Coordinates of C-alpha atoms and ligand atoms in Angstrom, one line a residue:
M1 CA 36.7 -113.9 -144.8
N2 CA 35.6 -114.6 -141.3
M3 CA 33.1 -112.8 -139.3
E4 CA 35.6 -111.0 -137.0
A5 CA 37.7 -109.8 -140.0
I6 CA 34.6 -108.4 -141.7
K7 CA 33.5 -106.6 -138.5
A8 CA 36.9 -105.1 -138.1
E9 CA 36.9 -103.9 -141.7
F10 CA 33.4 -102.6 -141.4
Q11 CA 34.3 -100.6 -138.4
S12 CA 37.5 -99.1 -139.8
E13 CA 35.9 -98.2 -143.1
L14 CA 32.9 -96.7 -141.5
N15 CA 35.1 -94.5 -139.4
V16 CA 36.5 -92.7 -142.5
V17 CA 33.1 -92.3 -144.3
E18 CA 32.5 -88.5 -144.6
D19 CA 29.7 -87.9 -147.0
A20 CA 26.6 -89.3 -148.6
K21 CA 28.4 -90.6 -151.6
Q22 CA 31.0 -92.5 -149.6
L23 CA 28.2 -93.8 -147.4
S24 CA 26.4 -95.2 -150.4
S25 CA 29.4 -97.1 -151.7
F26 CA 30.0 -98.3 -148.1
W27 CA 26.4 -99.6 -148.1
T28 CA 26.9 -101.5 -151.3
K29 CA 30.1 -103.1 -150.1
F30 CA 28.8 -104.3 -146.7
L31 CA 25.0 -104.2 -146.5
G32 CA 23.9 -104.4 -150.1
K33 CA 22.5 -107.5 -151.8
E34 CA 26.0 -108.6 -152.9
G35 CA 27.7 -107.1 -149.9
Q36 CA 30.0 -108.9 -147.5
I37 CA 27.4 -109.4 -144.7
Q38 CA 25.0 -110.8 -147.2
G39 CA 27.9 -113.0 -148.2
L40 CA 28.2 -114.3 -144.7
M41 CA 24.5 -115.2 -144.9
S42 CA 25.0 -117.2 -148.1
G43 CA 28.0 -118.9 -146.5
I44 CA 25.6 -120.9 -144.3
K45 CA 25.4 -123.5 -147.0
N46 CA 29.0 -124.6 -146.3
V47 CA 28.5 -124.8 -142.6
P48 CA 28.1 -128.3 -141.1
K49 CA 24.4 -129.0 -140.2
E50 CA 24.8 -129.0 -136.4
E51 CA 26.5 -125.6 -136.5
K52 CA 24.0 -123.9 -138.8
K53 CA 21.8 -122.6 -136.1
A54 CA 24.6 -121.0 -134.1
Y55 CA 26.1 -119.6 -137.3
G56 CA 22.8 -118.1 -138.4
Q57 CA 22.3 -116.4 -135.0
A58 CA 25.8 -115.0 -135.1
V59 CA 25.4 -113.6 -138.6
N60 CA 22.1 -112.0 -137.6
E61 CA 23.8 -110.4 -134.7
V62 CA 26.5 -109.0 -136.9
K63 CA 23.8 -107.8 -139.3
T64 CA 21.9 -106.0 -136.5
W65 CA 25.1 -104.5 -135.1
A66 CA 26.2 -103.3 -138.6
Q67 CA 22.8 -101.8 -139.4
S68 CA 22.7 -99.8 -136.2
L69 CA 26.2 -98.4 -136.7
Y70 CA 25.3 -97.6 -140.3
D71 CA 22.1 -95.9 -139.2
A72 CA 23.9 -93.7 -136.7
K73 CA 26.5 -92.8 -139.3
K74 CA 23.8 -91.9 -141.8
E75 CA 22.1 -89.7 -139.3
E76 CA 25.3 -87.9 -138.6
I77 CA 26.0 -87.3 -142.3
D78 CA 22.5 -86.1 -143.1
K79 CA 22.7 -83.7 -140.2
K80 CA 26.1 -82.4 -141.4
A81 CA 24.7 -81.9 -144.9
M82 CA 21.6 -80.0 -143.6
M83 CA 23.8 -77.8 -141.5
A84 CA 26.0 -77.1 -144.5
R85 CA 22.9 -76.1 -146.5
Y86 CA 21.7 -73.8 -143.7
E87 CA 25.1 -72.2 -143.6
E88 CA 25.1 -71.7 -147.4
E89 CA 21.5 -70.3 -147.5
T90 CA 21.9 -67.9 -144.6
V91 CA 20.4 -64.5 -145.2
D92 CA 22.3 -61.5 -143.9
V93 CA 19.5 -59.5 -142.5
T94 CA 21.8 -56.6 -141.8
L95 CA 22.5 -56.0 -145.5
P96 CA 20.9 -52.8 -146.8
A97 CA 17.7 -53.5 -148.8
K98 CA 17.7 -53.3 -152.6
H99 CA 16.0 -50.1 -153.7
T100 CA 13.0 -50.5 -156.0
A101 CA 11.7 -47.3 -157.4
A102 CA 7.9 -47.0 -156.7
G103 CA 5.9 -45.2 -159.4
N104 CA 3.1 -42.7 -158.8
L105 CA -0.2 -41.8 -160.4
H106 CA -0.1 -39.3 -163.2
P107 CA -1.3 -35.9 -162.0
L108 CA -4.3 -36.0 -164.4
T109 CA -5.3 -39.5 -163.0
S110 CA -5.1 -38.1 -159.5
I111 CA -7.3 -35.1 -160.4
R112 CA -9.8 -37.4 -162.2
N113 CA -10.0 -39.7 -159.1
E114 CA -10.3 -36.7 -156.8
I115 CA -13.1 -35.1 -158.8
I116 CA -14.9 -38.5 -158.9
N117 CA -14.5 -38.9 -155.2
I118 CA -15.9 -35.5 -154.4
F119 CA -19.0 -35.9 -156.5
A120 CA -19.4 -39.6 -155.5
G121 CA -19.9 -38.2 -152.0
M122 CA -22.9 -36.2 -153.4
G123 CA -24.4 -39.4 -154.9
F124 CA -23.0 -39.2 -158.5
E125 CA -22.3 -42.3 -160.6
V126 CA -19.7 -42.6 -163.4
F127 CA -20.6 -43.3 -167.0
E128 CA -18.2 -43.4 -169.9
G129 CA -19.1 -42.8 -173.5
P130 CA -17.2 -43.5 -176.8
E131 CA -14.4 -41.3 -178.1
I132 CA -15.6 -41.6 -181.6
E133 CA -19.1 -40.0 -181.8
D134 CA -21.6 -39.1 -184.4
D135 CA -22.9 -35.7 -185.3
D136 CA -26.2 -36.5 -183.7
H137 CA -24.8 -37.1 -180.2
N138 CA -21.9 -34.6 -180.3
F139 CA -23.9 -31.7 -181.8
T140 CA -27.5 -32.0 -183.1
R141 CA -29.3 -33.4 -180.0
L142 CA -27.2 -31.1 -177.8
N143 CA -28.9 -28.3 -179.7
V144 CA -25.7 -27.3 -181.6
L145 CA -27.4 -26.6 -184.9
K146 CA -25.9 -27.1 -188.4
D147 CA -24.4 -23.6 -188.7
H148 CA -22.9 -23.3 -185.2
P149 CA -19.3 -22.2 -185.3
S150 CA -18.1 -25.1 -183.0
R151 CA -18.7 -27.5 -185.9
D152 CA -16.1 -25.7 -187.9
M153 CA -13.4 -27.7 -189.6
Q154 CA -10.9 -25.8 -187.6
D155 CA -12.2 -27.2 -184.3
T156 CA -13.5 -30.7 -185.1
F157 CA -11.6 -33.7 -186.2
W158 CA -14.0 -35.2 -188.7
L159 CA -13.5 -38.9 -189.6
T160 CA -16.3 -39.2 -192.1
E161 CA -19.3 -37.1 -193.1
D162 CA -21.0 -38.2 -189.9
L163 CA -18.3 -39.5 -187.5
L164 CA -15.9 -37.4 -185.5
L165 CA -13.6 -37.5 -182.5
R166 CA -15.8 -36.1 -179.7
T167 CA -15.1 -32.4 -179.1
H168 CA -16.5 -32.6 -175.6
T169 CA -17.9 -35.0 -173.0
S170 CA -21.4 -33.5 -173.4
P171 CA -22.6 -36.3 -175.8
G172 CA -22.4 -38.4 -172.6
Q173 CA -25.5 -36.5 -171.4
I174 CA -27.5 -37.7 -174.4
R175 CA -26.3 -41.3 -174.0
V176 CA -27.2 -41.4 -170.3
M177 CA -30.6 -39.9 -170.9
D178 CA -31.2 -42.4 -173.7
A179 CA -30.3 -45.2 -171.4
K180 CA -31.9 -44.2 -168.1
N181 CA -35.0 -42.4 -166.8
P182 CA -34.7 -39.6 -164.2
P183 CA -33.6 -39.2 -161.5
I184 CA -30.1 -39.0 -163.1
K185 CA -26.9 -38.0 -161.4
V186 CA -23.8 -38.9 -163.4
L187 CA -20.3 -37.9 -164.2
V188 CA -18.8 -38.6 -167.6
P189 CA -15.0 -38.4 -167.6
G190 CA -13.0 -38.8 -170.8
K191 CA -10.7 -37.6 -173.5
V192 CA -11.9 -35.0 -176.0
F193 CA -10.3 -33.7 -179.2
R194 CA -10.1 -30.4 -180.9
S195 CA -7.8 -28.9 -183.5
D196 CA -6.2 -26.5 -181.2
S197 CA -2.7 -26.2 -179.7
D198 CA -0.8 -23.6 -177.6
A199 CA 0.3 -23.1 -173.9
T200 CA -3.1 -23.8 -172.5
H201 CA -4.7 -25.9 -175.3
S202 CA -3.8 -29.3 -176.7
P203 CA -5.5 -31.3 -179.5
M204 CA -6.3 -34.0 -176.9
F205 CA -7.4 -33.1 -173.4
S206 CA -9.8 -34.4 -170.8
Q207 CA -13.1 -33.3 -169.5
M208 CA -15.5 -34.3 -166.7
E209 CA -19.1 -33.8 -167.6
G210 CA -21.7 -33.6 -164.8
L211 CA -25.5 -34.1 -165.4
V212 CA -28.3 -34.1 -162.9
V213 CA -31.9 -34.5 -164.0
D214 CA -34.8 -34.7 -161.5
E215 CA -37.9 -32.7 -160.5
H216 CA -37.3 -29.1 -159.3
I217 CA -33.6 -28.8 -160.2
T218 CA -32.5 -25.2 -160.2
L219 CA -29.4 -23.1 -160.7
C220 CA -29.1 -23.0 -156.9
D221 CA -28.4 -26.8 -156.9
L222 CA -25.7 -26.2 -159.5
Q223 CA -24.0 -23.5 -157.4
G224 CA -24.4 -25.5 -154.2
M225 CA -22.7 -28.6 -155.7
L226 CA -19.9 -26.6 -157.4
D227 CA -19.3 -24.7 -154.2
Q228 CA -18.8 -28.0 -152.4
F229 CA -16.6 -29.2 -155.3
V230 CA -14.2 -26.2 -155.3
K231 CA -13.9 -26.2 -151.5
A232 CA -12.9 -29.8 -151.5
M233 CA -10.6 -29.4 -154.5
F234 CA -8.8 -26.2 -153.7
S235 CA -9.4 -24.9 -150.2
G236 CA -12.2 -24.6 -147.7
N237 CA -12.0 -20.8 -148.0
V238 CA -12.8 -20.4 -151.7
K239 CA -16.1 -19.1 -153.0
T240 CA -17.8 -19.5 -156.4
R241 CA -19.2 -16.9 -158.6
L242 CA -21.5 -17.5 -161.6
R243 CA -21.3 -15.3 -164.7
P244 CA -23.8 -15.4 -167.5
S245 CA -22.5 -17.2 -170.6
Y246 CA -23.8 -19.1 -173.6
F247 CA -23.8 -22.7 -174.5
P248 CA -26.4 -24.2 -176.9
F249 CA -27.2 -27.1 -174.5
T250 CA -27.9 -25.0 -171.4
E251 CA -30.3 -22.2 -170.8
P252 CA -29.4 -20.2 -168.8
S253 CA -25.7 -20.9 -169.1
V254 CA -23.0 -19.8 -166.7
E255 CA -19.2 -19.6 -166.4
V256 CA -18.1 -20.6 -162.9
D257 CA -15.3 -18.7 -161.3
V258 CA -13.6 -19.5 -158.0
S259 CA -12.1 -16.8 -155.7
C260 CA -8.3 -17.0 -156.2
F261 CA -6.9 -19.6 -153.7
K262 CA -3.4 -18.2 -154.1
C263 CA -3.9 -14.6 -153.1
G264 CA -7.3 -15.0 -151.4
G265 CA -8.9 -12.7 -153.9
C266 CA -6.7 -9.6 -153.6
G267 CA -5.2 -10.1 -157.0
C268 CA -2.0 -11.9 -158.1
S269 CA -0.4 -13.3 -161.2
L270 CA -2.5 -16.5 -161.1
C271 CA -5.8 -14.7 -161.2
K272 CA -4.3 -11.9 -163.4
G273 CA -5.1 -9.3 -160.8
T274 CA -8.9 -10.0 -160.8
G275 CA -9.2 -12.1 -157.7
W276 CA -11.2 -14.7 -159.6
I277 CA -10.3 -17.7 -161.7
E278 CA -12.5 -19.3 -164.3
V279 CA -12.8 -23.0 -163.7
L280 CA -15.8 -24.5 -165.7
G281 CA -18.9 -24.0 -167.7
G282 CA -22.4 -25.1 -166.8
G283 CA -26.1 -24.3 -166.7
I284 CA -29.6 -25.5 -166.6
V285 CA -30.1 -28.2 -169.3
N286 CA -31.9 -26.6 -172.3
N287 CA -35.5 -28.0 -172.5
K288 CA -34.8 -28.8 -176.2
V289 CA -32.0 -31.2 -175.1
L290 CA -34.4 -32.9 -172.6
E291 CA -37.0 -33.2 -175.3
N292 CA -34.4 -34.6 -177.8
C293 CA -33.9 -37.4 -175.3
G294 CA -37.6 -38.1 -174.6
V295 CA -37.5 -36.5 -171.1
D296 CA -40.7 -34.6 -170.1
S297 CA -39.5 -31.0 -169.6
T298 CA -42.7 -30.0 -167.9
K299 CA -42.0 -32.5 -165.1
Y300 CA -38.2 -32.6 -165.0
S301 CA -35.4 -30.1 -165.2
G302 CA -31.6 -30.6 -165.2
L303 CA -28.3 -29.1 -164.5
A304 CA -25.1 -29.8 -166.3
F305 CA -21.5 -28.8 -166.1
G306 CA -18.2 -29.5 -167.9
I307 CA -14.9 -29.3 -166.2
G308 CA -11.5 -29.2 -168.0
M309 CA -9.3 -31.5 -166.0
E310 CA -6.0 -30.2 -167.3
R311 CA -7.1 -26.7 -166.3
I312 CA -7.9 -28.0 -162.7
A313 CA -4.5 -29.8 -162.6
M314 CA -2.6 -26.7 -163.8
L315 CA -4.3 -24.5 -161.3
K316 CA -3.9 -26.9 -158.4
Y317 CA -0.3 -27.8 -159.0
G318 CA 0.9 -24.5 -160.5
I319 CA 1.8 -26.0 -163.9
N320 CA 2.3 -23.2 -166.5
H321 CA 2.3 -25.2 -169.8
M322 CA -0.3 -27.8 -170.7
G323 CA 2.2 -29.8 -172.8
K324 CA 4.0 -30.8 -169.5
L325 CA 1.0 -33.0 -168.7
F326 CA 1.5 -35.0 -171.9
E327 CA 5.3 -35.2 -172.4
N328 CA 5.7 -37.9 -169.8
D329 CA 9.0 -36.5 -168.5
I330 CA 9.8 -38.7 -165.5
E331 CA 11.5 -35.9 -163.6
F332 CA 8.4 -33.8 -163.9
L333 CA 6.0 -36.6 -163.1
K334 CA 8.0 -37.7 -160.0
Q335 CA 7.1 -34.5 -158.3
F336 CA 3.5 -35.7 -157.9
K337 CA 4.3 -38.5 -155.5
A338 CA 1.6 -38.6 -152.9
Ligands
DAH1 N1 -19.1 -28.9 -173.5 C1 -18.6 -27.6 -173.1 C2 -17.3 -27.4 -173.7 O1 -16.7 -28.3 -174.1 C3 -18.5 -27.5 -171.6 C4 -19.8 -27.4 -170.9 C5 -20.4 -26.2 -170.7 C6 -20.4 -28.6 -170.6 C7 -21.7 -26.1 -170.1 C8 -21.7 -28.5 -169.9 C9 -22.3 -27.3 -169.8 O2 -22.3 -29.6 -169.5 O3 -23.5 -27.2 -169.2 O4 -16.8 -26.3 -173.8

């Protein structure tokens, strides 16, 4: 085929090329190693010697011409493909967003965080002890002697003669004093276990223990700290009241009441008409407990308290049955979205 015929065919076939696949076969047919233009090149051997130079030049011109037309076509096809992809991948930003349900913290987790935040502001650190304890930490060194009723089978889940599920977070006091010398200022949050179950009791519940050991610690420090705590937790207007009580590990021991934050102290259903609500137990650490942990009770004194976290949650959120905190009913839990 002569040069002009090839050029004409090249041009007319290029005109109808529409996509990358057609372009690729087109390349093979004309510009590839065995293509027609290459064929023109090889044809030089049949050209008389004196015409070879002119022939070679002419073929080169055709080649350059063909390549530039091919390049332009390729650019056009690539651009078309890219535009088609853009079109296909277009995001409609006006579509309504897909709704993903966000979870929220469990009310007990919020209460735990809130208590820690309040006491962290007063310089407390957090320490966690084990849920399986031995008699020594859970009872004996806390001055709960062998015949004390709280050791009764009805209250304590015993695992072996010596091991039990801790009945309170107070063994954390012993573990902290074993590990650290005064000054001590710690919170011990955690689950505790007792064989007890009704509207306000559950076999598993959570406490927050507080312990401060330093020189000159008095009951005033306890009341001052707890005053700050209840004001931050319930409302700036509430007051605390200490009532004498008894715990083997504190002497003196107190029950701490807050003035009712619902009725302001006039008497309502929440405070059962008394104007006061019991929130926690505490006291001055019994010297025997300090001595059991090797702390010099002539130099140091301590205060301790134990907060029932479910009780705080129930009071704060108006929950009437403790079981609600453990049932994991989504409709109930969703109400506590911050
Ligand atoms: N451990 C006590 C209980 O479970 C609560 C308690 C009372 C803790 C007085 C204390 C305290 O640290 O000083 O009922």
